[in-house]
Coordinates of C-alpha atoms in Angstrom, one line a residue:
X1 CA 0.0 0.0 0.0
X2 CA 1.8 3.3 -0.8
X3 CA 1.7 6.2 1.3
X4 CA 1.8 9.6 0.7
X5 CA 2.8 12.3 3.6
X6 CA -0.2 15.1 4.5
X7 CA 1.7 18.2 7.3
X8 CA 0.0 19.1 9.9
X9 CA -0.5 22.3 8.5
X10 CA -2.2 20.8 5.7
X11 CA -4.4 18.5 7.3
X12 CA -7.7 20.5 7.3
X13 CA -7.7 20.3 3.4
X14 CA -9.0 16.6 4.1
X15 CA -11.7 18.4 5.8
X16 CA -12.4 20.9 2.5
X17 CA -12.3 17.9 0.1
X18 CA -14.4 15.5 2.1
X19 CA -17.0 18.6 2.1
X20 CA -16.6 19.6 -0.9
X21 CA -17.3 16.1 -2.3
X22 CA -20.8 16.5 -0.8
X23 CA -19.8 14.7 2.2
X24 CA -21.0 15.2 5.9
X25 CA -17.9 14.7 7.9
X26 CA -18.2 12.9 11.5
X27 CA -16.0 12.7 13.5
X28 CA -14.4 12.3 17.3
X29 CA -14.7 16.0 19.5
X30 CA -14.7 16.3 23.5
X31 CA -18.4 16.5 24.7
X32 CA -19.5 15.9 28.3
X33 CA -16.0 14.4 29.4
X34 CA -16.0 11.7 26.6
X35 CA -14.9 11.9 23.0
X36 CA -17.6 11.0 21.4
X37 CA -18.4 11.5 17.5
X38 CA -20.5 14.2 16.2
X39 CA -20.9 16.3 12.9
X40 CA -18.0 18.5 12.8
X41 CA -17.9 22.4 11.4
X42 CA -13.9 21.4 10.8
X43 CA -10.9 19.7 12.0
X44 CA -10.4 22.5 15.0
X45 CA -13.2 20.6 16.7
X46 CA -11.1 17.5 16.8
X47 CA -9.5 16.3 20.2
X48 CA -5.7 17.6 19.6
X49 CA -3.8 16.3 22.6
X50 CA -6.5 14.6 24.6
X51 CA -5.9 11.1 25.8
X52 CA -8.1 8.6 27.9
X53 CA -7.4 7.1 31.0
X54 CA -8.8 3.8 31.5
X55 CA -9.7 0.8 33.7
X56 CA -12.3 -1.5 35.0
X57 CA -15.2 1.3 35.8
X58 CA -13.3 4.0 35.0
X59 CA -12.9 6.8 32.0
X60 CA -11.3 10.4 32.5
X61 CA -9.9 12.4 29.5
X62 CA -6.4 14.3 30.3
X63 CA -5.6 16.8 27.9
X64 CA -2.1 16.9 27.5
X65 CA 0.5 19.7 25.4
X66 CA 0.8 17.1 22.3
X67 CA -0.4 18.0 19.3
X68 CA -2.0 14.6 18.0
X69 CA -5.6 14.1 17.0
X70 CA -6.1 10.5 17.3
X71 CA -3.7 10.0 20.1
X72 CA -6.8 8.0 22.0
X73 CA -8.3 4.3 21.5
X74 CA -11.9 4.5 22.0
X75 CA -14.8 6.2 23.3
X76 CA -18.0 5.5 24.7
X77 CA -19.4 4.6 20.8
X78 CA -18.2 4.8 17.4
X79 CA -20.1 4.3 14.3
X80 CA -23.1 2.1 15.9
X81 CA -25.9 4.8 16.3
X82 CA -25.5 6.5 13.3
X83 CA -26.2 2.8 11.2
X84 CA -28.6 0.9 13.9
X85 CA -30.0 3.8 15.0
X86 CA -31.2 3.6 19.1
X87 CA -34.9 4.7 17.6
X88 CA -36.0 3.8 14.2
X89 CA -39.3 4.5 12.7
X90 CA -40.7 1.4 10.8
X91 CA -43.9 1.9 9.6
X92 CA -47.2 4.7 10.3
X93 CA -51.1 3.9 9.9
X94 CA -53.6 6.1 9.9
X95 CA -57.6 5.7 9.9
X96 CA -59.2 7.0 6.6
X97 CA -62.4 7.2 5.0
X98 CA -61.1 4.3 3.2
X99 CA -59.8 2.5 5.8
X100 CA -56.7 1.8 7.8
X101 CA -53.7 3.2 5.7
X102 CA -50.4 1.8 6.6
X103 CA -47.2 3.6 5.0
X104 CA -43.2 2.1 5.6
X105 CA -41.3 5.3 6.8
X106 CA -38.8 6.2 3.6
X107 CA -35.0 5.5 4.4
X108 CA -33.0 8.7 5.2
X109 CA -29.7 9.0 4.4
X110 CA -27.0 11.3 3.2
X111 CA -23.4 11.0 2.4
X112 CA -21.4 10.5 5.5
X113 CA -17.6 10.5 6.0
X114 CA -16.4 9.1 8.8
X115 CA -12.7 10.2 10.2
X116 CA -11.1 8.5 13.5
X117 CA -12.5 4.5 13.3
X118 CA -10.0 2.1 14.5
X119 CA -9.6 -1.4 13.6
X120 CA -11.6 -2.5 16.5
X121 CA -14.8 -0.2 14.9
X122 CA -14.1 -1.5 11.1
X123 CA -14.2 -5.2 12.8
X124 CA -17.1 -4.8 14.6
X125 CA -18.8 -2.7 11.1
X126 CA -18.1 -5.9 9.4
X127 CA -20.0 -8.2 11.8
X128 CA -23.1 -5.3 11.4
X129 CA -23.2 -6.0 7.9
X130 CA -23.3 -9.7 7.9
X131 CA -26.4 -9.2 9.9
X132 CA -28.1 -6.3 8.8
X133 CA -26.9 -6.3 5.0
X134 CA -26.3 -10.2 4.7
X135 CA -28.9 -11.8 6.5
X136 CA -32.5 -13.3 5.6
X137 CA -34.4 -9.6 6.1
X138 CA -31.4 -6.9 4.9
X139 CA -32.5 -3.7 7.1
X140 CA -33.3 -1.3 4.4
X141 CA -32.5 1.4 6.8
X142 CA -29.0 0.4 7.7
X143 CA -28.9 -0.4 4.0
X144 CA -29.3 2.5 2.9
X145 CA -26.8 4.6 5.3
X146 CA -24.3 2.1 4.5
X147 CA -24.3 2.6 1.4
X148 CA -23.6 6.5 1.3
X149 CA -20.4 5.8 4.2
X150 CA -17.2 7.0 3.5
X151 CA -14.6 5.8 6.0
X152 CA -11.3 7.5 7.0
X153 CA -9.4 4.8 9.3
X154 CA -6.5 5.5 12.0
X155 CA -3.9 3.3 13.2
X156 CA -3.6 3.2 16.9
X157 CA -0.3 4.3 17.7
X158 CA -0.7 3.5 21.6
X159 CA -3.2 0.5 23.4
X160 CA -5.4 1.5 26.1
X161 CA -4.9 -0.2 29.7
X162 CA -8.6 -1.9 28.6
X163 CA -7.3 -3.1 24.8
X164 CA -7.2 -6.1 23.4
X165 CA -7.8 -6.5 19.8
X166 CA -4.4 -8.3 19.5
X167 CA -5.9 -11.3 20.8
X168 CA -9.2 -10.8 18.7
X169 CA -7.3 -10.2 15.6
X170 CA -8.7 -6.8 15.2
X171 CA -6.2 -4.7 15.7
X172 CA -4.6 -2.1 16.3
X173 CA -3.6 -1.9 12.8
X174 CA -7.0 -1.3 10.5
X175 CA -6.6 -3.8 8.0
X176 CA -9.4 -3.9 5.3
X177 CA -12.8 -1.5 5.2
X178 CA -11.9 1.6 4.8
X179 CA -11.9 4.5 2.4
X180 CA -8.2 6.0 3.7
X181 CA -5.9 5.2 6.2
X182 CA -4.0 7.3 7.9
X183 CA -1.1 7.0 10.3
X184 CA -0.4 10.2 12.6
X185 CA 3.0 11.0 12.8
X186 CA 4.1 13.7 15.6
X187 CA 4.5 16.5 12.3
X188 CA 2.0 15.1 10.5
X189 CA 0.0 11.9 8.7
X190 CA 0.5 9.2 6.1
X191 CA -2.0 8.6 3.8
X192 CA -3.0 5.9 1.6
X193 CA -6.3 4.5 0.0
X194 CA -8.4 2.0 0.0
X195 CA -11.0 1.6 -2.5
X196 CA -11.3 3.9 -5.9
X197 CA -13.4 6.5 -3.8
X198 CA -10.6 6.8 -1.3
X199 CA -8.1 7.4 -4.4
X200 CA -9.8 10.1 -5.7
X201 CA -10.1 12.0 -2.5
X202 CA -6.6 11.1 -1.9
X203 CA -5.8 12.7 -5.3
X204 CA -6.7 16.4 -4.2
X205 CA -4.9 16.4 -1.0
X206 CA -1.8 18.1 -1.3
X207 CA 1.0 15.2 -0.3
X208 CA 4.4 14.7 -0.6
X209 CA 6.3 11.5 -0.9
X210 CA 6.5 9.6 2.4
X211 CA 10.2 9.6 3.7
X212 CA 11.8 6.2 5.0
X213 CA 11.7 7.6 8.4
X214 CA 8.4 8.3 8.7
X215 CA 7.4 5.1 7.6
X216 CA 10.1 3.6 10.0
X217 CA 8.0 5.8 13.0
X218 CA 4.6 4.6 11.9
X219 CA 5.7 1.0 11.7
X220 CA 7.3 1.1 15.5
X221 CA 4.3 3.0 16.9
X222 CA 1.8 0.5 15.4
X223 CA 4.4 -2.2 17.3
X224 CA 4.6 -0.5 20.3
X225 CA 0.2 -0.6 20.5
X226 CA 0.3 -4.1 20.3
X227 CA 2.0 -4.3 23.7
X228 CA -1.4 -5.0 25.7
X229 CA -2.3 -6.1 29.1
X230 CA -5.1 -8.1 28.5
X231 CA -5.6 -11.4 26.2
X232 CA -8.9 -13.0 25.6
X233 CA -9.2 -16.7 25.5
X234 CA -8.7 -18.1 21.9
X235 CA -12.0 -18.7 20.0
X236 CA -12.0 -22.8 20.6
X237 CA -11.5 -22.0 24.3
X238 CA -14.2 -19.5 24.0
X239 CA -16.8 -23.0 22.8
X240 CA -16.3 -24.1 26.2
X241 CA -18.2 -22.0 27.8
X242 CA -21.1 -23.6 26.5
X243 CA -20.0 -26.8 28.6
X244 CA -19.9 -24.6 32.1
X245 CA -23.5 -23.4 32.2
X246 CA -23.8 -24.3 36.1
X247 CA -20.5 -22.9 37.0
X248 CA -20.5 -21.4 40.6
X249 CA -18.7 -17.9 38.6
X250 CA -21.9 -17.5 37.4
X251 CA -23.8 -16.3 40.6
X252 CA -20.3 -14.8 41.8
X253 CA -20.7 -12.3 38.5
X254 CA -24.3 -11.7 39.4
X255 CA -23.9 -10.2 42.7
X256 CA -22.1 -7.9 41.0
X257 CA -23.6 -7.1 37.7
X258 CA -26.5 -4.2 38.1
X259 CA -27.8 -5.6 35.1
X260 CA -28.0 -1.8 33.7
X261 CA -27.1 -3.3 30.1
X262 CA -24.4 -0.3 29.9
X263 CA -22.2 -3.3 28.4
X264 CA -24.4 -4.2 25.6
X265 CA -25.2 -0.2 24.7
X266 CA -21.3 0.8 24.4
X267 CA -20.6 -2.8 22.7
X268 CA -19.9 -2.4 18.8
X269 CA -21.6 -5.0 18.2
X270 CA -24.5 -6.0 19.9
X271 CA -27.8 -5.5 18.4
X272 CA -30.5 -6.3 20.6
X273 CA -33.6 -4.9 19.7
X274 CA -37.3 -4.5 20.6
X275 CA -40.5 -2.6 19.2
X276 CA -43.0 -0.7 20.6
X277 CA -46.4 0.6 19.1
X278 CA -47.3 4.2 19.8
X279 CA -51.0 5.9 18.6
X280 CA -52.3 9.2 19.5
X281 CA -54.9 9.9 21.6
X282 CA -57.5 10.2 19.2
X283 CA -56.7 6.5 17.9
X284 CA -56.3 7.6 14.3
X285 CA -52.3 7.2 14.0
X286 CA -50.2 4.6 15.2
X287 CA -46.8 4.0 14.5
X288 CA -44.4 1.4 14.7
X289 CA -40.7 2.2 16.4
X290 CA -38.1 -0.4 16.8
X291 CA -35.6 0.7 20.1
X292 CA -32.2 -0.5 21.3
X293 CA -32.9 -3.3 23.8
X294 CA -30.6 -5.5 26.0
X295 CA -30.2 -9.2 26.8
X296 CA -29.7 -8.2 30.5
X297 CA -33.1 -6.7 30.5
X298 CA -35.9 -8.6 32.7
X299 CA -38.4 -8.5 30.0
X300 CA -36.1 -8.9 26.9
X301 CA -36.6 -13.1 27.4
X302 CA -40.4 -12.3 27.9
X303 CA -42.4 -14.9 25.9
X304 CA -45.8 -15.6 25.8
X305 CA -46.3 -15.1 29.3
X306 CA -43.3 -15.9 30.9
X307 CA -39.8 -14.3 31.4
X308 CA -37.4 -17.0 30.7
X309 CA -34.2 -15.6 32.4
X310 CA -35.2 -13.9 35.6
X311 CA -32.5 -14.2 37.4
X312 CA -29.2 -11.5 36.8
X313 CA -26.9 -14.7 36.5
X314 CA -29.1 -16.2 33.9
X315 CA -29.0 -12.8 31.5
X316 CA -25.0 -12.6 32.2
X317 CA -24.7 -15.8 31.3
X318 CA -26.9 -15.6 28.0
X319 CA -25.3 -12.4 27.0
X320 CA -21.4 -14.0 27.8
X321 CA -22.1 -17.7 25.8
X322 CA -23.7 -16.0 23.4
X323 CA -21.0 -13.2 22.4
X324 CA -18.3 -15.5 23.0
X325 CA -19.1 -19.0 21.9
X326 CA -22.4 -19.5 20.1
X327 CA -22.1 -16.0 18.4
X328 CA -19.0 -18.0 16.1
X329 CA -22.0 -20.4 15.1
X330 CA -24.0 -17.4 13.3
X331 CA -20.8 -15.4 12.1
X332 CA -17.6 -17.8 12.1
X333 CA -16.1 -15.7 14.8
X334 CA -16.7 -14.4 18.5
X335 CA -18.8 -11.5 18.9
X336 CA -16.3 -9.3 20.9
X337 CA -13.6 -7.3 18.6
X338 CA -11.2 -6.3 21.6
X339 CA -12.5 -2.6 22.3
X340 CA -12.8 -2.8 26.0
X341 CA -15.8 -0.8 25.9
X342 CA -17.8 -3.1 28.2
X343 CA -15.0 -3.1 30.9
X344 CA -14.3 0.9 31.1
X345 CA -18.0 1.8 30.8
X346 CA -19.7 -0.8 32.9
X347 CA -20.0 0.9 36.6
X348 CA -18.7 -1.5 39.2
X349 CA -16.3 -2.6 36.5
X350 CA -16.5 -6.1 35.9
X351 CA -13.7 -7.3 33.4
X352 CA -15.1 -9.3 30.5
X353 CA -11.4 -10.8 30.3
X354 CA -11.4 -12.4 34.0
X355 CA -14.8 -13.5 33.8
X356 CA -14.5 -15.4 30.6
X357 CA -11.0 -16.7 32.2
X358 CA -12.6 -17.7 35.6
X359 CA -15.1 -19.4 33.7
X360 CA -12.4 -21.6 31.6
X361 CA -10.3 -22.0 34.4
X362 CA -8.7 -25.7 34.2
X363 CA -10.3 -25.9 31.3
X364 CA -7.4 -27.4 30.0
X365 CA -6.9 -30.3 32.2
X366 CA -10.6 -31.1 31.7
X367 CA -9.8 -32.3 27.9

């Protein structure tokens, strides 16, 4: 993959081109002590010299004197709400002279460019589109935002104390999915493309050739991010999990887990979902809304009249086999892409990592 070299100085012409190429540019800016991604008015919004300190339960933002952009891993969501949006309007009736009416609500979307994903988000993207693109009923409203995305991918150059995509094989290097790729240098970024819509961006951005020694930087920063403290279980280890349903760890984890679901809403990938029916008070429009849901929720394993895991142990337990072991039976692979969302966002921080290890525990000399 060639690289081209973009200054810092001359990094805000990404921002003109993307625009001016009828693209509205996301991407990551400080908002209520996260970084979070929003529409941005240009790349001054962008969180120069702002990194995250992590840990089971914990996220705090320190804004240091560097003058890096992306010099962060993750915050509290990516790219998630703006595809499977947390409320989506499916369908309106109305009562006419002629009868009920019933009318799909039209799919919205508008060219997007996305700049800051990491290889964790374009993993976790790809597992989205297997189920909303690639399944039996293709969402046509995640259909047709996908198809309008432009992606601008970073390299982490640095692993927070909650990563590990080494061990899922998601990162930190982003791989395949995206648009451009950059690599943030201290004095500036190399660039390179990724599909024929990155080129042509790429091709109105004023770069220079990339010097051997910025490639030698970028090469040892990407190394030095794969130094991480935390290594999930291989994905034929993960299977087992299925065999320790009645294991004591179960109950242990549930007299800690609020069952708040904060896991499952920051997770890339999980997609629960539920849908409610709402009509006005006049009973002559009703519409149909589907809404984020979680596995931990009480009445998500309501059916016909009962509520099938009532106890907290029960919904950790469905939400752990399934992400972990029987998720690789729908998708070929484990449902976790190594963000380390669920451990830094869930409030009495409970570590996905030593749960799913206390769990396997001697699994080894069970074989």
């Amino acid at each position: 993959m060639d690289k081209g070299f973009l200054s810092r100085q001359q990094f805000p012409a990404l921002y003109q081109v993307l625009s001016k190429a009828g693209y509205e540019v996301i991407g990551p800016t400080v908002k209520d002590g996260a970084i979070v991604f929003v529409p941005l008015a240009g790349f001054e919004q962008l969180p120069t010299g702002w990194q995250e300190q992590v840990s089971p339960g914990h996220y705090q933002l320190e804004q240091t004197a560097g003058q890096r952009c992306f010099y962060w891993n993750t915050g509290p969501q990516a790219l998630k709400p703006w595809l499977f949006k947390p409320e989506q309007h499916l369908w309106q009736a109305e009562q006419t002279a002629a009868g009920l009416c019933f009318r799909q609500t039209p799919e919205q979307a508008q060219p997007r460019a996305f700049i800051g994903l990491r290889g964790c988000d374009l993993a976790a993207l790809n597992i989205h589109d297997q189920h909303f693109l690639n399944g039996v009923l293709p969402d046509p409203y995640y259909q047709a935002q996908r198809q309008q995305l432009f992606i601008v991918a970073v390299n982490c150059a640095r692993s927070a104390d909650t990563c590990f995509c080494v061990s899922t094989s998601d990162g930190p290097a982003a791989t395949v999915g995206f648009d451009i790729l950059l690599d943030e240098l201290e004095t500036g970024f190399l660039v390179a493309s990724g599909s024929d819509q990155g080129e042509v961006i790429i091709q109105q951005l004023p770069l220079a050739k990339a010097q051997t020694k910025q490639l030698s930087e970028a090469k040892q920063q990407l190394q030095a991010a794969t130094y991480q403290q935390r290594v999930m279980p291989d994905e034929q280890q993960l299977l087992k999990l299925v065999d320790r349903l009645d294991h004591p760890q179960w109950q242990d984890v549930a007299e800690r887990c609020l069952a708040c679901g904060n896991c499952t809403l920051v997770c890339p990938t999980c997609f629960c979902s539920k849908q409610e029916s709402h009509s006005d008070v006049k009973g002559q429009q009703a519409e149909q809304v589907r809404l984020w849901d979680s596995c931990f929720s009480e009445q998500h394993s309501y059916i016909v009249g009962k509520v099938f895991r009532p106890e907290i142990s029960q919904r950790y337990r469905q939400w752990l086999t399934h992400k972990l072991a029987t998720w690789q039976q729908q998708f070929e692979r484990s449902g976790c892409v190594g963000c380390g969302r669920c451990i830094s966002w869930c409030p009495v921080g409970i570590d996905l990592i030593e749960e799913a290890q206390a769990l396997l525990q001697g699994e080894a000399d069970d074989d």
